[in-house]
């Protein structure tokens, strides 16, 4: 066991932040206990077999509590990214320069690069291990609610926690936090800056990830609902026109809704339906609508998208760490 224990600068870093490490371990243990307790509670109200499928009981309060807990857990898992980066940028790096305590380590015949390398590796290992543990806990609860809204494989939270990309985000946060901490050298300012940067990275890549691979398209005539392969992620729907273009189907919906007088008619009234349908069909004719389309990503795109996004994040981490060591070399040759 002694061969696994940290030594030298890594041991110093672990000792310096042992309370933080114990807090991370306590968080994992608390999350595991809570999730297991909810799953046990949920199991006490078994599902019912109805029309060839299992349906949860209407009186299963535990299931609803578990769903709510998993929704919050998905948000908290994403918050690990800016939190990890902020911790590395502030308490781990910037505070050393703000207080001048880094000089003590450098007086012990330790090269600046070795000093920073020990801190980065220790923080990176701790962040990755903690994230892996929390991802495992999330999977315990998610396996019960998966496939329902908002727990499909492409939803925010389950997408990150179900693959490897969340680990890549954490590694990128460590790299960016190290660079920002060296550049800013003020604890609170470095934490805020890193949290902001990683928050932007989360939003940007979250908005772009489903453009990494081309969508598949299903087309059909106006009227029947288009169907995709099971477990697909729907991206866009709309109308196709004679010119080969696309049109948002909301255009004709809005036109039909505007044609119906707001005088107490109900959708169940025949006159209401006739007026609405006439306006809708007229809109389709005016725009030359010939059919409808649906763009989607099949589940087979999940892992390629994960790997592409993870590759981008690891590249960001590598560039940030390379820049950090160059900055360190320039300031502490």
Tab-separated table of C-alpha atoms in Angstrom:
chain	number	residue	atom	x	y	z
A	1	UNK	CA	0.000	0.000	0.000
A	2	UNK	CA	2.895	2.372	0.655
A	3	UNK	CA	3.835	2.273	-3.032
A	4	UNK	CA	0.433	3.813	-3.856
A	5	UNK	CA	0.793	6.661	-1.387
A	6	UNK	CA	1.772	10.077	-2.814
A	7	UNK	CA	5.332	11.157	-2.228
A	8	UNK	CA	7.292	14.368	-2.357
A	9	UNK	CA	5.474	17.373	-3.758
A	10	UNK	CA	2.344	15.333	-4.419
A	11	UNK	CA	2.233	14.358	-0.735
A	12	UNK	CA	2.618	18.008	0.251
A	13	UNK	CA	-0.287	18.985	-2.021
A	14	UNK	CA	-2.482	16.210	-0.620
A	15	UNK	CA	-1.691	17.255	2.933
A	16	UNK	CA	-2.326	20.900	2.092
A	17	UNK	CA	-5.792	20.177	0.702
A	18	UNK	CA	-6.736	17.099	2.692
A	19	UNK	CA	-9.915	18.735	3.990
A	20	UNK	CA	-11.062	19.375	0.433
A	21	UNK	CA	-10.349	15.747	-0.475
A	22	UNK	CA	-12.265	14.506	2.552
A	23	UNK	CA	-15.169	16.783	1.610
A	24	UNK	CA	-15.171	15.308	-1.905
A	25	UNK	CA	-15.211	11.789	-0.474
A	26	UNK	CA	-18.059	12.720	1.868
A	27	UNK	CA	-20.016	14.157	-1.065
A	28	UNK	CA	-19.661	10.907	-3.006
A	29	UNK	CA	-20.690	8.839	0.027
A	30	UNK	CA	-23.722	11.066	0.698
A	31	UNK	CA	-24.814	10.940	-2.945
A	32	UNK	CA	-24.451	7.151	-3.009
A	33	UNK	CA	-26.425	6.693	0.204
A	34	UNK	CA	-29.219	8.979	-0.985
A	35	UNK	CA	-29.499	7.362	-4.415
A	36	UNK	CA	-29.506	3.812	-3.050
A	37	UNK	CA	-32.117	4.785	-0.465
A	38	UNK	CA	-34.375	6.203	-3.181
A	39	UNK	CA	-33.956	3.093	-5.335
A	40	UNK	CA	-34.838	0.852	-2.380
A	41	UNK	CA	-37.872	3.001	-1.577
A	42	UNK	CA	-38.952	2.894	-5.210
A	43	UNK	CA	-38.587	-0.901	-5.318
A	44	UNK	CA	-41.155	-1.228	-2.529
A	45	UNK	CA	-43.852	-0.112	-5.005
A	46	UNK	CA	-43.467	-2.540	-7.900
A	47	UNK	CA	-44.489	-1.656	-11.450
A	48	UNK	CA	-47.664	-3.105	-12.971
A	49	UNK	CA	-47.885	-5.180	-16.158
A	50	UNK	CA	-50.375	-3.405	-18.440
A	51	UNK	CA	-51.013	-4.202	-22.117
A	52	UNK	CA	-47.714	-5.993	-22.597
A	53	UNK	CA	-45.457	-3.498	-20.814
A	54	UNK	CA	-44.426	-2.497	-17.306
A	55	UNK	CA	-46.076	0.678	-16.014
A	56	UNK	CA	-45.169	2.368	-12.745
A	57	UNK	CA	-47.899	2.707	-10.167
A	58	UNK	CA	-49.690	6.043	-9.842
A	59	UNK	CA	-49.067	6.004	-6.101
A	60	UNK	CA	-45.290	5.555	-6.456
A	61	UNK	CA	-44.111	8.717	-4.718
A	62	UNK	CA	-40.575	7.340	-4.511
A	63	UNK	CA	-40.312	7.319	-8.305
A	64	UNK	CA	-41.267	10.995	-8.517
A	65	UNK	CA	-38.777	11.911	-5.799
A	66	UNK	CA	-36.089	9.915	-7.605
A	67	UNK	CA	-36.846	11.730	-10.869
A	68	UNK	CA	-36.566	15.102	-9.148
A	69	UNK	CA	-33.318	14.077	-7.471
A	70	UNK	CA	-31.847	12.946	-10.802
A	71	UNK	CA	-32.816	16.236	-12.452
A	72	UNK	CA	-30.886	18.144	-9.802
A	73	UNK	CA	-28.023	15.633	-9.961
A	74	UNK	CA	-27.653	16.234	-13.706
A	75	UNK	CA	-27.241	19.972	-13.059
A	76	UNK	CA	-24.774	19.427	-10.224
A	77	UNK	CA	-22.646	17.116	-12.356
A	78	UNK	CA	-22.259	19.871	-14.940
A	79	UNK	CA	-21.347	22.307	-12.166
A	80	UNK	CA	-18.360	20.082	-11.374
A	81	UNK	CA	-16.645	21.558	-14.419
A	82	UNK	CA	-16.481	25.245	-13.397
A	83	UNK	CA	-16.011	24.265	-9.742
A	84	UNK	CA	-12.977	22.079	-10.524
A	85	UNK	CA	-11.459	24.796	-12.684
A	86	UNK	CA	-12.111	27.503	-10.106
A	87	UNK	CA	-10.495	25.440	-7.341
A	88	UNK	CA	-7.356	24.799	-9.370
A	89	UNK	CA	-7.125	28.439	-10.471
A	90	UNK	CA	-7.696	29.902	-7.018
A	91	UNK	CA	-6.657	27.914	-3.924
A	92	UNK	CA	-4.242	25.614	-5.777
A	93	UNK	CA	-2.295	28.075	-7.941
A	94	UNK	CA	-3.193	31.755	-7.601
A	95	UNK	CA	-3.172	31.775	-3.807
A	96	UNK	CA	0.407	30.454	-3.811
A	97	UNK	CA	1.524	33.583	-5.677
A	98	UNK	CA	-0.835	35.942	-3.879
A	99	UNK	CA	0.536	34.917	-0.470
A	100	UNK	CA	4.069	34.163	-1.645
A	101	UNK	CA	4.072	30.644	-0.184
A	102	UNK	CA	5.362	29.217	-3.477
A	103	UNK	CA	8.800	30.542	-2.521
A	104	UNK	CA	9.018	28.027	0.332
A	105	UNK	CA	8.715	25.106	-2.067
A	106	UNK	CA	11.244	26.586	-4.465
A	107	UNK	CA	13.804	26.975	-1.670
A	108	UNK	CA	13.778	23.171	-1.201
A	109	UNK	CA	15.792	22.601	-4.392
A	110	UNK	CA	12.591	22.073	-6.338
A	111	UNK	CA	12.351	23.293	-9.925
A	112	UNK	CA	9.328	25.519	-10.676
A	113	UNK	CA	8.150	23.122	-13.395
A	114	UNK	CA	8.286	20.144	-10.988
A	115	UNK	CA	6.379	22.150	-8.385
A	116	UNK	CA	3.582	23.036	-10.809
A	117	UNK	CA	3.536	19.546	-12.344
A	118	UNK	CA	2.943	17.964	-8.935
A	119	UNK	CA	0.054	20.302	-8.224
A	120	UNK	CA	-1.577	19.772	-11.623
A	121	UNK	CA	-1.258	15.987	-11.529
A	122	UNK	CA	-2.572	15.739	-7.973
A	123	UNK	CA	-5.523	18.009	-8.703
A	124	UNK	CA	-6.235	16.239	-11.987
A	125	UNK	CA	-6.251	12.762	-10.454
A	126	UNK	CA	-8.457	13.880	-7.558
A	127	UNK	CA	-10.908	15.636	-9.897
A	128	UNK	CA	-11.138	12.688	-12.309
A	129	UNK	CA	-11.600	10.112	-9.537
A	130	UNK	CA	-14.295	12.201	-7.835
A	131	UNK	CA	-16.086	12.756	-11.151
A	132	UNK	CA	-15.943	9.047	-12.000
A	133	UNK	CA	-17.420	8.159	-8.622
A	134	UNK	CA	-20.264	10.668	-8.963
A	135	UNK	CA	-20.955	9.484	-12.512
A	136	UNK	CA	-21.283	5.948	-11.177
A	137	UNK	CA	-23.730	7.106	-8.522
A	138	UNK	CA	-25.732	9.011	-11.139
A	139	UNK	CA	-25.981	5.888	-13.278
A	140	UNK	CA	-27.577	4.015	-10.380
A	141	UNK	CA	-30.471	6.460	-10.308
A	142	UNK	CA	-30.554	7.242	-14.033
A	143	UNK	CA	-30.989	3.580	-14.970
A	144	UNK	CA	-34.471	3.734	-13.420
A	145	UNK	CA	-35.666	6.907	-15.187
A	146	UNK	CA	-33.714	6.661	-18.464
A	147	UNK	CA	-35.656	7.187	-21.656
A	148	UNK	CA	-38.147	9.597	-20.066
A	149	UNK	CA	-37.982	13.375	-20.263
A	150	UNK	CA	-35.425	14.835	-19.548
A	151	UNK	CA	-33.340	11.666	-19.219
A	152	UNK	CA	-32.900	10.590	-22.841
A	153	UNK	CA	-29.365	9.863	-24.007
A	154	UNK	CA	-29.102	13.212	-25.801
A	155	UNK	CA	-30.360	15.439	-22.964
A	156	UNK	CA	-28.008	17.708	-21.034
A	157	UNK	CA	-26.740	15.895	-17.955
A	158	UNK	CA	-27.371	12.284	-18.995
A	159	UNK	CA	-25.381	12.906	-22.185
A	160	UNK	CA	-22.318	14.098	-20.265
A	161	UNK	CA	-22.596	11.671	-17.344
A	162	UNK	CA	-23.310	8.636	-19.507
A	163	UNK	CA	-20.095	8.768	-21.507
A	164	UNK	CA	-16.556	10.062	-21.232
A	165	UNK	CA	-17.034	13.697	-22.140
A	166	UNK	CA	-17.610	14.865	-18.560
A	167	UNK	CA	-14.155	13.567	-17.639
A	168	UNK	CA	-12.714	15.504	-20.578
A	169	UNK	CA	-14.492	18.641	-19.363
A	170	UNK	CA	-12.935	18.219	-15.923
A	171	UNK	CA	-9.462	17.704	-17.394
A	172	UNK	CA	-9.937	20.830	-19.534
A	173	UNK	CA	-11.040	22.732	-16.419
A	174	UNK	CA	-7.844	21.715	-14.626
A	175	UNK	CA	-5.743	22.928	-17.561
A	176	UNK	CA	-7.596	26.223	-17.967
A	177	UNK	CA	-7.606	26.794	-14.215
A	178	UNK	CA	-3.846	26.312	-14.050
A	179	UNK	CA	-3.239	28.841	-16.824
A	180	UNK	CA	-5.641	31.434	-15.423
A	181	UNK	CA	-4.203	31.034	-11.930
A	182	UNK	CA	-0.682	31.740	-13.235
A	183	UNK	CA	-1.809	34.727	-15.281
A	184	UNK	CA	-4.107	36.388	-12.731
A	185	UNK	CA	-2.368	35.465	-9.437
A	186	UNK	CA	-5.339	36.694	-7.390
A	187	UNK	CA	-7.383	33.954	-5.754
A	188	UNK	CA	-10.944	35.250	-6.080
A	189	UNK	CA	-10.407	36.865	-9.470
A	190	UNK	CA	-8.801	33.702	-10.856
A	191	UNK	CA	-11.670	31.567	-9.561
A	192	UNK	CA	-14.285	33.847	-11.107
A	193	UNK	CA	-12.465	34.054	-14.437
A	194	UNK	CA	-12.013	30.282	-14.705
A	195	UNK	CA	-15.607	29.578	-13.736
A	196	UNK	CA	-16.772	32.016	-16.407
A	197	UNK	CA	-14.502	30.541	-19.090
A	198	UNK	CA	-15.559	26.949	-18.401
A	199	UNK	CA	-19.198	27.978	-18.235
A	200	UNK	CA	-18.854	29.481	-21.720
A	201	UNK	CA	-17.108	26.326	-22.951
A	202	UNK	CA	-19.975	24.207	-21.617
A	203	UNK	CA	-22.566	26.347	-23.371
A	204	UNK	CA	-20.714	26.631	-26.678
A	205	UNK	CA	-19.909	22.945	-27.055
A	206	UNK	CA	-23.384	22.032	-25.827
A	207	UNK	CA	-24.831	24.135	-28.643
A	208	UNK	CA	-22.456	22.768	-31.283
A	209	UNK	CA	-22.142	19.073	-30.395
A	210	UNK	CA	-25.017	17.874	-32.564
A	211	UNK	CA	-23.461	19.531	-35.602
A	212	UNK	CA	-20.326	17.376	-35.373
A	213	UNK	CA	-22.036	14.636	-37.367
A	214	UNK	CA	-24.592	15.033	-40.185
A	215	UNK	CA	-28.206	14.441	-39.304
A	216	UNK	CA	-30.355	11.812	-40.963
A	217	UNK	CA	-33.662	12.888	-42.500
A	218	UNK	CA	-37.084	11.297	-42.819
A	219	UNK	CA	-39.572	12.784	-45.291
A	220	UNK	CA	-43.222	12.113	-46.015
A	221	UNK	CA	-46.515	13.660	-47.104
A	222	UNK	CA	-48.285	16.320	-45.077
A	223	UNK	CA	-50.522	14.844	-42.427
A	224	UNK	CA	-49.182	11.529	-41.095
A	225	UNK	CA	-46.748	11.797	-38.209
A	226	UNK	CA	-43.195	11.016	-39.282
A	227	UNK	CA	-41.518	8.245	-37.343
A	228	UNK	CA	-37.834	7.740	-36.607
A	229	UNK	CA	-35.931	4.687	-35.408
A	230	UNK	CA	-36.445	4.016	-31.723
A	231	UNK	CA	-34.362	6.031	-29.289
A	232	UNK	CA	-33.520	8.702	-31.888
A	233	UNK	CA	-32.815	12.335	-31.017
A	234	UNK	CA	-35.096	14.666	-32.992
A	235	UNK	CA	-33.380	17.859	-34.121
A	236	UNK	CA	-35.682	19.749	-36.496
A	237	UNK	CA	-39.078	19.310	-38.141
A	238	UNK	CA	-40.818	21.305	-40.819
A	239	UNK	CA	-42.315	21.435	-44.298
A	240	UNK	CA	-40.747	20.864	-47.709
A	241	UNK	CA	-41.758	23.009	-50.714
A	242	UNK	CA	-41.891	22.566	-54.487
A	243	UNK	CA	-38.684	24.560	-54.857
A	244	UNK	CA	-36.837	22.041	-52.702
A	245	UNK	CA	-36.609	24.420	-49.769
A	246	UNK	CA	-37.737	24.062	-46.191
A	247	UNK	CA	-40.269	25.987	-44.169
A	248	UNK	CA	-41.083	26.130	-40.480
A	249	UNK	CA	-44.437	24.431	-39.926
A	250	UNK	CA	-45.254	27.071	-37.289
A	251	UNK	CA	-45.947	29.531	-40.133
A	252	UNK	CA	-49.150	27.772	-41.182
A	253	UNK	CA	-50.105	26.918	-37.615
A	254	UNK	CA	-49.959	30.591	-36.672
A	255	UNK	CA	-51.906	31.609	-39.784
A	256	UNK	CA	-54.636	29.071	-39.042
A	257	UNK	CA	-54.837	30.140	-35.406
A	258	UNK	CA	-55.185	33.786	-36.445
A	259	UNK	CA	-58.053	32.897	-38.778
A	260	UNK	CA	-60.176	31.436	-35.979
A	261	UNK	CA	-62.287	34.140	-34.286
A	262	UNK	CA	-61.752	34.502	-30.576
A	263	UNK	CA	-65.416	34.624	-29.590
A	264	UNK	CA	-65.832	31.618	-27.367
A	265	UNK	CA	-65.598	28.902	-30.025
A	266	UNK	CA	-63.978	25.697	-28.881
A	267	UNK	CA	-61.739	23.321	-30.898
A	268	UNK	CA	-64.470	20.714	-30.549
A	269	UNK	CA	-66.904	22.875	-32.557
A	270	UNK	CA	-67.318	21.824	-36.183
A	271	UNK	CA	-67.279	25.421	-37.395
A	272	UNK	CA	-64.032	26.076	-35.514
A	273	UNK	CA	-62.385	23.021	-37.086
A	274	UNK	CA	-63.595	23.904	-40.582
A	275	UNK	CA	-62.262	27.455	-40.338
A	276	UNK	CA	-58.946	26.316	-38.923
A	277	UNK	CA	-58.460	23.565	-41.523
A	278	UNK	CA	-59.391	25.858	-44.413
A	279	UNK	CA	-56.862	28.492	-43.320
A	280	UNK	CA	-54.169	25.870	-42.753
A	281	UNK	CA	-54.688	24.206	-46.163
A	282	UNK	CA	-54.702	27.611	-47.841
A	283	UNK	CA	-51.354	28.422	-46.227
A	284	UNK	CA	-49.855	25.153	-47.453
A	285	UNK	CA	-51.013	25.906	-50.999
A	286	UNK	CA	-49.736	29.493	-50.945
A	287	UNK	CA	-46.256	28.334	-49.889
A	288	UNK	CA	-46.140	25.395	-52.287
A	289	UNK	CA	-45.797	22.819	-49.522
A	290	UNK	CA	-45.370	19.283	-50.854
A	291	UNK	CA	-44.480	17.330	-47.716
A	292	UNK	CA	-42.750	17.362	-44.368
A	293	UNK	CA	-39.331	16.427	-43.012
A	294	UNK	CA	-37.726	15.416	-39.743
A	295	UNK	CA	-33.983	15.614	-38.998
A	296	UNK	CA	-32.632	13.320	-36.306
A	297	UNK	CA	-29.553	11.709	-34.812
A	298	UNK	CA	-29.690	7.947	-34.245
A	299	UNK	CA	-28.226	6.500	-31.078
A	300	UNK	CA	-25.249	5.286	-33.136
A	301	UNK	CA	-24.083	8.935	-33.240
A	302	UNK	CA	-23.766	9.067	-29.457
A	303	UNK	CA	-20.261	7.675	-29.016
A	304	UNK	CA	-18.703	9.362	-32.076
A	305	UNK	CA	-20.070	12.685	-30.822
A	306	UNK	CA	-18.711	11.948	-27.347
A	307	UNK	CA	-15.256	11.179	-28.725
A	308	UNK	CA	-15.142	14.250	-30.982
A	309	UNK	CA	-16.183	16.552	-28.150
A	310	UNK	CA	-13.751	14.872	-25.759
A	311	UNK	CA	-10.948	15.305	-28.294
A	312	UNK	CA	-11.672	19.035	-28.517
A	313	UNK	CA	-11.622	19.364	-24.744
A	314	UNK	CA	-8.398	17.396	-24.336
A	315	UNK	CA	-6.815	19.623	-26.982
A	316	UNK	CA	-7.942	22.668	-24.980
A	317	UNK	CA	-6.416	21.140	-21.836
A	318	UNK	CA	-3.123	20.396	-23.608
A	319	UNK	CA	-2.839	23.904	-25.055
A	320	UNK	CA	-3.725	25.509	-21.706
A	321	UNK	CA	-1.167	23.432	-19.803
A	322	UNK	CA	1.538	24.063	-22.400
A	323	UNK	CA	0.861	27.787	-22.137
A	324	UNK	CA	0.850	27.572	-18.324
A	325	UNK	CA	4.305	26.002	-18.183
A	326	UNK	CA	5.609	28.585	-20.646
A	327	UNK	CA	4.256	31.376	-18.463
A	328	UNK	CA	5.817	29.759	-15.393
A	329	UNK	CA	9.178	29.432	-17.155
A	330	UNK	CA	9.072	33.089	-18.176
A	331	UNK	CA	8.264	34.320	-14.676
A	332	UNK	CA	10.279	31.826	-12.639
A	333	UNK	CA	13.229	30.752	-14.817
